Amino acid sequence: MSSSLEEPPVLSTPASHFLNALPARFDEQRWQPSDDQILLTYEVNRTVAEIKKGDWRRIALQFPDDMLPDAPRVFNALSKKFRQPDSSQSIPEGASRDVNVGDINRPVPSSNSTEMKLYILADTSYGSCCVDELAAEHVDADVVVHYGRACLSPTARLPVIYIFTIQPLTMDPLLQAFQEAFPNCEERVILMADVPYSNHLPSIDTALKLLGYSNIFTTDIVHDPSSPLPNRTIPEDLSAGAAKLKQWHLFHISTPPESLLLILSSRVSSIRIFPSTITTLDRAPTSILTSTVSALRRRYALLTSVNTVSIFGILINTLSVKNYLHIVEHVKSRILDAGKKSYTFVVGKVNAAKIANFSEIGGWVVIGCWESSLIDSKDFWKPVLTPFELELALTKDGERIWTGEWRSDFQSILDEPPKNSHASRKNRVLSERECYDEEYGEQIGEYDAEPESAPPEFDLRTGRYVTDTRPMQFSVKSPTAISSNEIEPNHSAKSLVKRLKGELAVIGGEVSPGAEHLQSKRTWTGLGSDFEIKYDEGGMANSAPVEEGRNGIARAYVDQGGQAKR
């Protein structure tokens, strides 16, 4: 080097700046709305009217990440409106379609104080499309005001006011793109928009009818993810049979989530998307004809790849969607009925790094809303499926029929006729009993009693022999060894039993190699496992003295002498 350093480089913040507030980082290119636009976009007047009508005192405001820069201004606008007389507020006509008070399981709180408490939920526990009841209950909120896009999944505990916001949309390019896509005015077209643009649909419908289109059906928003058009109305003549939707084309405003595209691909004739944002100025915007064939093939390849998986992981990606506990129990029952194991995980927002820590899991099932259940990313090491896809994956190869239909709403799975998993397990034990010859005391069925005599199973994708596809299947025993406890469910399997050293881990009366691996070979076994509690002669624990820890911020802790250390 031609020159040497005269002093060491600065690798940390100077001591004089360690308590200075960091400047807020916002996108300078982001459009800054005016005060009047804040009132209009976030429907402040309607929000205040609904809150006063419900007599709620503690209000949680949930914003998605892209709307957080406007959260303080919306907070201030609501605070000012709350101080105005009640006579100045009224609910606009037709606004009730965006309000869902859901199942209110508790009475309206009574409070002597008339002061409104507003709280901004800046970071959602799961997806931004879902109502974060968990964060709202941390502040003891009476109601949640959800802003932006929403999956409209039914909630279980708190009432919700949905504010989809009002986004601008240019009319002339949209009408031009619609005419280019459907030159025949007699074509049957369903007009649908993402929820932030749904307020433009009536004016678009009127303009298209003036242009001569007579078979246009404009959808309205409903809170029903199980509808043939999720959260949308369908034509009246299709209420009896949704199969006739194949005769209709779909024109969608704004890019929908991939889960919605996969659902609609098997229900309508074609899907055309008009982008809500114009990215190129050198040509006029046009609608895009979408195809989900490659996406459906990829999903089918994923579900067939878990045929030989022996251990499944159930990822709970929601704590607020109604009936999520029922689908968890249903998935557990289906996996157990297939002779496989399952473990349940609650990890918050799902990413590849979290679930990569569990190498024993061969496939994952996500329990969440109908939008967030679909996780299609190459970053994950193991397949991630939805409950609907798991139902197909656990079906035998000779019985599985792929029709191209795809669903993501787990309520439709719960509404199906129940499959008696307990009866199937009981019949499996009885069939094993029938194969036993009482006279000679030996097995006379198709297979011997030894597990090595079971039919071989191969992974058709890799061509390899698989030995542990059904670790939870019932072993063949003599009729004297088969008791009623094996036919009837073992309720004691869920009770906690102290595990002694040298014993094997047992689940449901069967030795579980996977559980044994988790308990014996894991280097980290949980909080508090890195020390041993010692007891004195009287049986009392020898506790360590309590010491005051450091305080301050992470980059400048303060010791006992009041000096800052970095």
XYZ file of C-alpha atoms in Angstrom:
566
model
C 0.000 0.000 0.000
C 1.294 3.452 -0.879
C -0.041 5.008 2.303
C -0.800 3.668 5.766
C -3.644 4.473 8.104
C -2.793 7.179 10.611
C -5.710 6.296 12.915
C -8.071 3.331 13.224
C -11.233 3.462 11.135
C -14.536 4.294 12.777
C -16.450 1.030 13.083
C -19.177 2.126 15.494
C -21.372 5.091 16.363
C -19.557 7.832 18.312
C -20.290 7.944 22.044
C -21.845 11.402 21.743
C -24.528 10.068 19.392
C -25.637 6.892 21.133
C -28.903 8.421 22.452
C -29.795 10.410 19.349
C -32.973 9.369 17.590
C -32.483 7.773 14.200
C -34.166 9.600 11.315
C -37.252 7.920 9.908
C -36.676 6.245 6.580
C -39.472 6.650 4.098
C -39.567 6.241 0.367
C -39.012 9.700 -1.045
C -40.632 8.664 -4.323
C -43.857 7.673 -2.589
C -46.876 9.800 -3.350
C -47.856 11.940 -0.362
C -51.650 12.437 -0.212
C -53.167 15.641 1.053
C -55.359 15.879 4.144
C -58.542 15.736 2.065
C -57.249 12.705 0.213
C -56.502 10.988 3.531
C -60.106 11.531 4.590
C -61.402 10.135 1.313
C -58.954 7.250 0.758
C -59.193 5.856 4.275
C -62.938 6.622 4.681
C -62.430 8.442 7.964
C -66.020 9.641 8.272
C -67.494 6.174 7.833
C -64.970 4.679 10.261
C -65.889 7.161 12.979
C -69.610 6.623 12.386
C -69.289 2.840 12.668
C -67.189 3.046 15.843
C -69.653 5.406 17.508
C -72.540 3.209 16.443
C -70.906 0.199 18.087
C -70.012 2.224 21.207
C -66.434 0.926 21.183
C -63.768 2.635 23.284
C -60.513 0.858 22.458
C -59.848 0.701 18.724
C -56.968 -1.120 17.009
C -55.961 0.233 13.588
C -54.295 -2.451 11.455
C -52.293 -1.208 8.462
C -50.359 -3.191 5.856
C -46.698 -2.368 5.381
C -47.230 -0.163 2.319
C -49.726 2.039 4.197
C -47.761 2.511 7.406
C -46.388 5.939 6.347
C -49.996 7.218 6.351
C -50.878 5.632 9.719
C -50.026 8.682 11.899
C -52.078 10.974 9.681
C -55.055 8.621 9.761
C -54.644 8.394 13.542
C -54.762 12.198 13.865
C -57.736 12.476 11.476
C -59.734 9.945 13.489
C -58.849 11.660 16.762
C -60.129 14.992 15.459
C -63.358 13.438 14.182
C -64.031 11.777 17.529
C -64.064 15.191 19.214
C -66.795 16.448 16.891
C -70.506 16.273 17.857
C -72.314 13.025 17.066
C -74.817 14.781 14.800
C -72.060 15.497 12.275
C -71.454 11.799 11.626
C -73.643 9.498 9.569
C -73.108 6.200 7.851
C -73.246 6.504 4.040
C -75.733 4.355 2.200
C -74.352 1.050 0.991
C -71.378 1.205 3.361
C -72.538 -1.742 5.431
C -71.256 -4.202 2.829
C -67.696 -3.444 3.957
C -68.420 -3.978 7.636
C -68.238 -7.359 9.307
C -69.157 -7.526 12.969
C -68.723 -11.296 12.790
C -69.409 -13.487 15.786
C -69.256 -11.195 18.805
C -68.835 -13.631 21.656
C -68.649 -11.017 24.349
C -70.951 -8.066 25.210
C -70.128 -4.510 24.309
C -67.862 -3.189 27.052
C -69.337 -0.589 29.354
C -67.103 2.241 30.411
C -67.734 5.458 32.262
C -65.049 7.218 30.242
C -66.001 8.623 26.834
C -62.400 8.961 25.697
C -61.461 6.895 22.651
C -58.198 4.986 22.709
C -56.584 4.357 19.327
C -53.721 1.904 18.760
C -51.739 1.362 15.563
C -50.837 -2.269 14.815
C -47.649 -1.784 12.838
C -46.527 -5.392 12.517
C -48.951 -8.227 11.890
C -48.471 -11.630 13.497
C -49.166 -13.426 10.220
C -50.343 -12.100 6.830
C -51.492 -8.531 6.328
C -54.668 -9.764 4.625
C -55.869 -11.392 7.870
C -57.247 -9.610 10.914
C -54.601 -9.687 13.629
C -56.784 -10.492 16.627
C -53.735 -11.623 18.575
C -52.073 -8.193 18.476
C -55.406 -6.461 19.095
C -55.996 -8.476 22.255
C -52.596 -7.374 23.575
C -54.028 -3.856 23.878
C -57.460 -5.153 24.984
C -59.108 -3.720 21.873
C -62.883 -3.756 21.461
C -62.809 -3.605 17.643
C -60.264 -3.884 14.828
C -60.239 -1.505 11.861
C -58.554 -3.365 9.011
C -57.150 -1.247 6.163
C -56.237 -2.339 2.641
C -56.619 -5.722 0.972
C -58.370 -8.374 3.014
C -59.035 -12.081 2.596
C -62.349 -11.603 4.476
C -61.904 -14.846 6.381
C -64.419 -15.086 9.250
C -63.041 -14.122 12.638
C -63.928 -15.698 15.967
C -63.363 -13.211 18.789
C -63.424 -9.522 17.802
C -65.707 -7.443 15.564
C -64.017 -6.028 12.468
C -64.538 -2.916 10.358
C -63.064 -3.407 6.885
C -61.765 -0.270 5.154
C -60.627 -1.372 1.714
C -59.528 2.214 0.920
C -60.456 4.009 -2.286
C -57.742 3.828 -4.949
C -57.738 5.893 -8.158
C -58.399 4.171 -11.478
C -58.289 5.595 -15.004
C -61.499 4.751 -16.838
C -60.683 5.296 -20.543
C -57.738 2.842 -20.831
C -59.784 0.207 -19.014
C -62.760 0.530 -21.392
C -60.410 0.375 -24.373
C -58.742 -2.762 -23.057
C -62.138 -4.371 -22.391
C -63.304 -3.709 -25.970
C -60.111 -5.211 -27.377
C -60.474 -8.317 -25.223
C -64.199 -8.838 -25.953
C -65.153 -7.420 -29.357
C -68.425 -9.395 -29.301
C -70.943 -7.421 -27.259
C -72.994 -10.585 -26.592
C -70.126 -12.296 -24.733
C -70.839 -13.325 -21.150
C -68.343 -11.521 -18.940
C -68.074 -11.312 -15.157
C -66.661 -7.968 -14.026
C -64.559 -8.351 -10.877
C -62.022 -6.131 -9.105
C -59.674 -6.325 -6.189
C -61.269 -4.903 -3.056
C -59.483 -1.498 -3.155
C -60.949 -0.908 -6.651
C -64.386 -2.403 -6.065
C -65.983 1.037 -5.675
C -65.326 1.707 -9.400
C -67.353 -1.292 -10.618
C -70.807 0.402 -10.780
C -69.507 3.216 -12.997
C -67.618 0.737 -15.203
C -70.769 -1.376 -15.562
C -72.772 1.661 -16.625
C -70.147 2.709 -19.183
C -69.975 -0.787 -20.709
C -73.741 -0.997 -21.076
C -73.679 2.325 -22.921
C -71.167 0.756 -25.322
C -73.642 -2.033 -26.132
C -72.567 -4.853 -23.794
C -75.671 -6.634 -22.522
C -74.314 -9.760 -20.763
C -72.167 -8.108 -18.121
C -72.436 -9.263 -14.511
C -70.860 -6.982 -11.918
C -69.899 -8.697 -8.681
C -70.498 -7.409 -5.178
C -68.380 -8.141 -2.101
C -69.662 -10.760 0.323
C -67.916 -12.350 3.293
C -67.841 -15.908 1.971
C -64.461 -17.404 0.942
C -66.255 -20.667 0.049
C -68.306 -19.012 -2.690
C -67.699 -20.190 -6.310
C -66.194 -16.729 -6.783
C -64.442 -16.267 -3.421
C -65.970 -13.353 -1.480
C -68.033 -12.325 -4.512
C -71.603 -12.771 -5.675
C -72.477 -14.934 -8.689
C -75.276 -14.561 -11.255
C -78.680 -15.611 -9.983
C -79.139 -18.280 -12.659
C -75.948 -19.989 -11.385
C -76.992 -20.280 -7.746
C -78.378 -23.784 -8.307
C -75.395 -25.075 -10.278
C -72.034 -23.316 -10.172
C -70.776 -25.576 -12.977
C -72.338 -23.163 -15.486
C -69.644 -20.637 -14.611
C -67.620 -22.287 -17.382
C -69.787 -20.381 -19.839
C -68.553 -17.042 -18.489
C -65.320 -15.120 -18.987
C -63.746 -13.129 -16.151
C -62.343 -9.606 -16.432
C -60.394 -8.792 -13.271
C -59.142 -5.318 -12.331
C -55.739 -5.382 -10.593
C -53.516 -8.419 -10.269
C -55.166 -11.014 -8.003
C -53.256 -13.331 -5.632
C -52.071 -16.610 -7.107
C -54.433 -18.614 -4.920
C -57.424 -16.819 -6.465
C -56.109 -17.500 -9.976
C -55.760 -21.216 -9.263
C -59.282 -21.359 -7.833
C -60.885 -19.546 -10.760
C -58.918 -21.345 -13.458
C -61.129 -24.429 -13.211
C -64.408 -22.512 -12.785
C -64.531 -19.896 -15.564
C -63.816 -20.063 -19.270
C -60.936 -17.571 -19.293
C -59.380 -14.927 -17.078
C -58.179 -11.538 -18.250
C -56.362 -9.168 -15.905
C -56.212 -5.408 -16.282
C -53.238 -4.097 -14.261
C -54.094 -1.277 -11.884
C -50.699 0.397 -12.373
C -49.269 1.368 -15.768
C -45.588 0.496 -15.916
C -44.910 1.399 -19.558
C -45.837 4.666 -21.214
C -44.869 3.794 -24.777
C -47.973 1.689 -25.410
C -51.591 1.657 -24.301
C -52.422 -0.679 -21.415
C -54.116 -3.913 -22.395
C -55.647 -6.806 -20.499
C -53.523 -9.913 -20.035
C -54.866 -13.384 -20.756
C -53.626 -15.583 -17.917
C -52.966 -19.310 -17.867
C -52.456 -21.393 -14.745
C -51.601 -24.682 -16.465
C -47.935 -24.606 -15.462
C -48.794 -23.567 -11.896
C -51.306 -26.400 -11.518
C -48.789 -28.902 -12.875
C -46.246 -27.712 -10.348
C -48.726 -28.058 -7.502
C -49.694 -31.563 -8.622
C -46.035 -32.547 -8.809
C -45.553 -31.331 -5.239
C -48.444 -33.324 -3.826
C -47.389 -36.502 -5.618
C -43.846 -36.088 -4.299
C -45.032 -36.616 -0.706
C -46.622 -40.024 -1.340
C -43.756 -41.772 0.410
C -43.224 -39.160 3.133
C -43.529 -40.692 6.585
C -43.501 -37.543 8.769
C -45.582 -34.427 8.101
C -45.337 -31.047 9.788
C -48.483 -28.990 10.390
C -47.738 -25.259 10.256
C -50.372 -23.125 11.993
C -50.274 -19.843 10.103
C -53.264 -18.223 11.785
C -54.753 -17.841 15.242
C -57.791 -15.772 14.275
C -59.526 -17.523 11.355
C -62.667 -19.229 12.553
C -62.573 -23.049 12.821
C -58.808 -23.261 12.363
C -58.590 -25.704 15.294
C -61.120 -27.971 13.597
C -59.054 -28.217 10.424
C -55.920 -28.915 12.486
C -57.621 -31.895 14.115
C -58.966 -33.008 10.743
C -55.499 -32.941 9.168
C -54.025 -34.842 12.115
C -56.706 -37.500 11.786
C -56.148 -37.898 8.036
C -52.387 -38.238 8.471
C -52.781 -40.784 11.270
C -55.337 -42.730 9.273
C -52.768 -43.026 6.480
C -50.318 -44.580 8.943
C -48.028 -41.546 9.035
C -46.812 -39.209 11.771
C -47.436 -35.520 12.237
C -45.976 -32.750 14.372
C -47.611 -29.366 14.941
C -45.645 -26.108 14.749
C -46.585 -22.489 15.454
C -43.841 -20.332 13.961
C -45.558 -17.036 13.116
C -44.745 -15.824 9.633
C -43.512 -18.776 7.627
C -40.148 -18.595 5.878
C -37.642 -21.127 4.576
C -35.098 -20.546 7.350
C -37.542 -21.440 10.137
C -38.801 -24.747 8.811
C -35.378 -25.789 7.507
C -34.404 -26.427 11.145
C -36.561 -29.565 11.164
C -34.844 -31.918 8.780
C -36.938 -34.910 9.886
C -40.096 -33.424 8.346
C -40.680 -34.675 4.813
C -43.628 -32.435 3.932
C -45.466 -29.453 5.389
C -49.150 -28.535 5.572
C -50.053 -24.880 6.125
C -53.184 -24.017 8.106
C -54.091 -20.425 7.331
C -56.504 -18.238 5.424
C -57.400 -19.136 1.859
C -54.813 -16.680 0.480
C -51.829 -17.304 2.761
C -52.116 -21.108 2.695
C -50.538 -21.202 -0.749
C -46.761 -20.930 -0.423
C -45.115 -21.425 -3.792
C -41.401 -20.769 -3.479
C -38.262 -22.625 -4.484
C -36.524 -21.509 -1.277
C -38.208 -24.241 0.758
C -36.353 -27.532 0.956
C -39.459 -29.657 1.423
C -42.896 -29.423 -0.242
C -45.400 -27.068 1.390
C -49.024 -28.073 0.763
C -52.521 -26.847 1.561
C -55.092 -29.047 3.356
C -56.842 -29.678 0.032
C -53.603 -30.844 -1.555
C -52.907 -33.084 1.439
C -56.250 -34.810 0.893
C -55.143 -35.687 -2.648
C -51.642 -36.674 -1.547
C -52.960 -39.168 1.009
C -55.284 -40.765 -1.546
C -54.042 -44.006 -3.041
C -52.542 -43.840 -6.509
C -55.281 -46.015 -7.955
C -58.020 -43.815 -6.484
C -56.578 -40.343 -7.008
C -58.244 -38.434 -9.831
C -56.805 -35.080 -10.861
C -59.544 -32.933 -12.418
C -57.651 -29.637 -12.403
C -59.853 -28.269 -9.626
C -57.983 -26.449 -6.882
C -59.278 -25.112 -3.569
C -57.635 -23.298 -0.697
C -60.520 -22.595 1.701
C -60.379 -25.257 4.405
C -64.016 -24.666 5.375
C -65.079 -26.463 2.189
C -63.075 -29.489 3.370
C -64.793 -29.442 6.760
C -68.204 -29.214 5.074
C -67.607 -32.433 3.140
C -69.108 -35.685 4.481
C -66.821 -36.849 7.292
C -64.577 -39.811 6.754
C -64.657 -42.144 9.739
C -60.952 -42.426 10.422
C -61.545 -44.382 13.623
C -63.642 -46.943 11.729
C -60.960 -47.386 9.085
C -58.309 -47.978 11.749
C -60.649 -50.419 13.488
C -61.255 -52.331 10.249
C -57.518 -52.500 9.695
C -57.049 -54.249 13.057
C -59.988 -56.564 12.434
C -58.663 -57.512 9.020
C -55.365 -58.441 10.631
C -57.252 -60.578 13.154
C -59.094 -62.419 10.383
C -55.800 -63.407 8.771
C -54.795 -65.387 11.855
C -55.411 -69.137 11.931
C -56.485 -70.085 15.448
C -55.993 -73.834 14.855
C -52.345 -73.634 13.850
C -51.551 -70.396 15.628
C -49.916 -68.772 12.629
C -50.580 -66.150 10.007
C -52.416 -67.478 6.924
C -53.191 -64.187 5.189
C -51.544 -62.675 2.168
C -48.525 -61.496 4.195
C -46.650 -62.915 7.116
C -46.567 -61.342 10.539
C -42.996 -60.134 10.109
C -42.722 -56.506 8.964
C -40.134 -57.584 6.374
C -42.903 -59.523 4.596
C -44.890 -56.344 3.830
C -45.193 -55.449 0.139
C -42.317 -53.290 -1.103
C -42.960 -49.625 -1.762
C -41.061 -47.550 -4.275
C -40.854 -43.837 -4.873
C -41.963 -43.507 -8.479
C -40.176 -40.177 -8.820
C -36.760 -41.445 -7.729
C -37.149 -45.188 -8.298
C -35.775 -45.928 -4.836
C -37.092 -48.434 -2.327
C -38.774 -46.817 0.671
C -39.027 -48.668 3.974
C -40.767 -46.267 6.366
C -43.687 -44.675 4.546
C -46.214 -45.647 7.245
C -44.470 -45.754 10.635
C -47.757 -45.445 12.536
C -49.512 -48.410 10.913
C -50.783 -51.187 13.210
C -48.475 -54.143 13.503
C -49.940 -57.574 12.848
C -50.513 -59.494 16.087
C -52.288 -62.618 17.182
C -55.898 -62.300 18.329
C -54.810 -62.827 21.914
C -52.492 -59.830 21.658
C -55.094 -57.619 20.003
C -57.121 -56.080 22.749
C -59.995 -53.667 22.744
C -57.586 -50.852 23.526
C -56.201 -51.130 19.996
C -59.656 -51.005 18.440
C -60.942 -48.199 20.617
C -59.014 -44.929 20.686
C -56.288 -44.718 23.298
C -57.227 -41.660 25.317
C -54.230 -42.037 27.613
C -51.823 -41.470 24.709
C -52.205 -37.719 25.168
C -51.354 -37.721 28.875
C -47.959 -36.586 30.062
C -45.680 -39.327 31.373
C -42.232 -38.798 32.822
C -39.678 -40.343 30.496
C -37.017 -42.368 32.259
C -33.496 -42.739 30.935
C -33.022 -45.620 28.551
C -36.695 -45.833 27.518
C -37.854 -45.360 23.964
C -40.240 -42.587 22.968
C -43.715 -43.986 22.398
C -46.584 -42.269 20.562
C -50.014 -43.866 20.524
C -48.593 -47.113 21.892
C -46.023 -47.404 19.087
C -42.287 -46.783 19.259
C -41.531 -43.553 17.384
C -38.030 -43.280 15.916
C -38.706 -39.697 14.911
C -39.648 -38.665 18.433
C -36.658 -40.557 19.790
C -34.392 -38.638 17.411
C -35.872 -35.313 18.492
C -35.397 -36.130 22.175
C -31.970 -37.773 22.138
C -29.997 -36.311 19.233
C -31.061 -32.691 19.319
C -28.366 -30.391 20.724
C -30.876 -27.784 21.871
C -33.860 -29.031 23.831
C -35.530 -25.812 24.917
C -35.218 -22.897 27.330
C -33.840 -23.816 30.729
C -32.187 -26.996 29.496
C -28.655 -25.575 29.673
C -28.408 -25.817 33.470
C -29.188 -28.346 36.172
C -31.181 -27.520 39.282
C -29.435 -28.793 42.421
C -31.265 -29.530 45.665
C -30.022 -29.395 49.224
C -30.544 -32.033 51.912
C -33.948 -30.604 52.804
C -35.197 -30.948 49.242
C -35.095 -27.184 48.544
C -33.617 -25.882 45.331
C -30.340 -24.003 45.662
C -31.263 -20.809 43.865
C -28.650 -18.421 42.577
C -28.587 -14.851 43.901
C -30.573 -12.335 41.910
C -28.378 -9.827 40.120
C -29.422 -6.644 38.396
C -28.728 -6.816 34.684
C -27.690 -4.137 32.267
C -30.123 -1.581 30.938
C -30.244 0.767 28.008
C -30.424 0.156 24.295
C -28.673 -2.685 22.514
C -25.859 -0.570 21.103
C -25.117 1.283 24.370
C -25.845 -0.610 27.593
C -25.476 1.230 30.914
C -23.577 -0.484 33.732
C -24.083 -0.024 37.485
C -21.895 3.042 37.563
C -24.049 4.860 35.027
C -21.400 4.673 32.276
C -22.419 3.684 28.771
C -20.687 0.671 27.267
C -20.798 -0.516 23.690
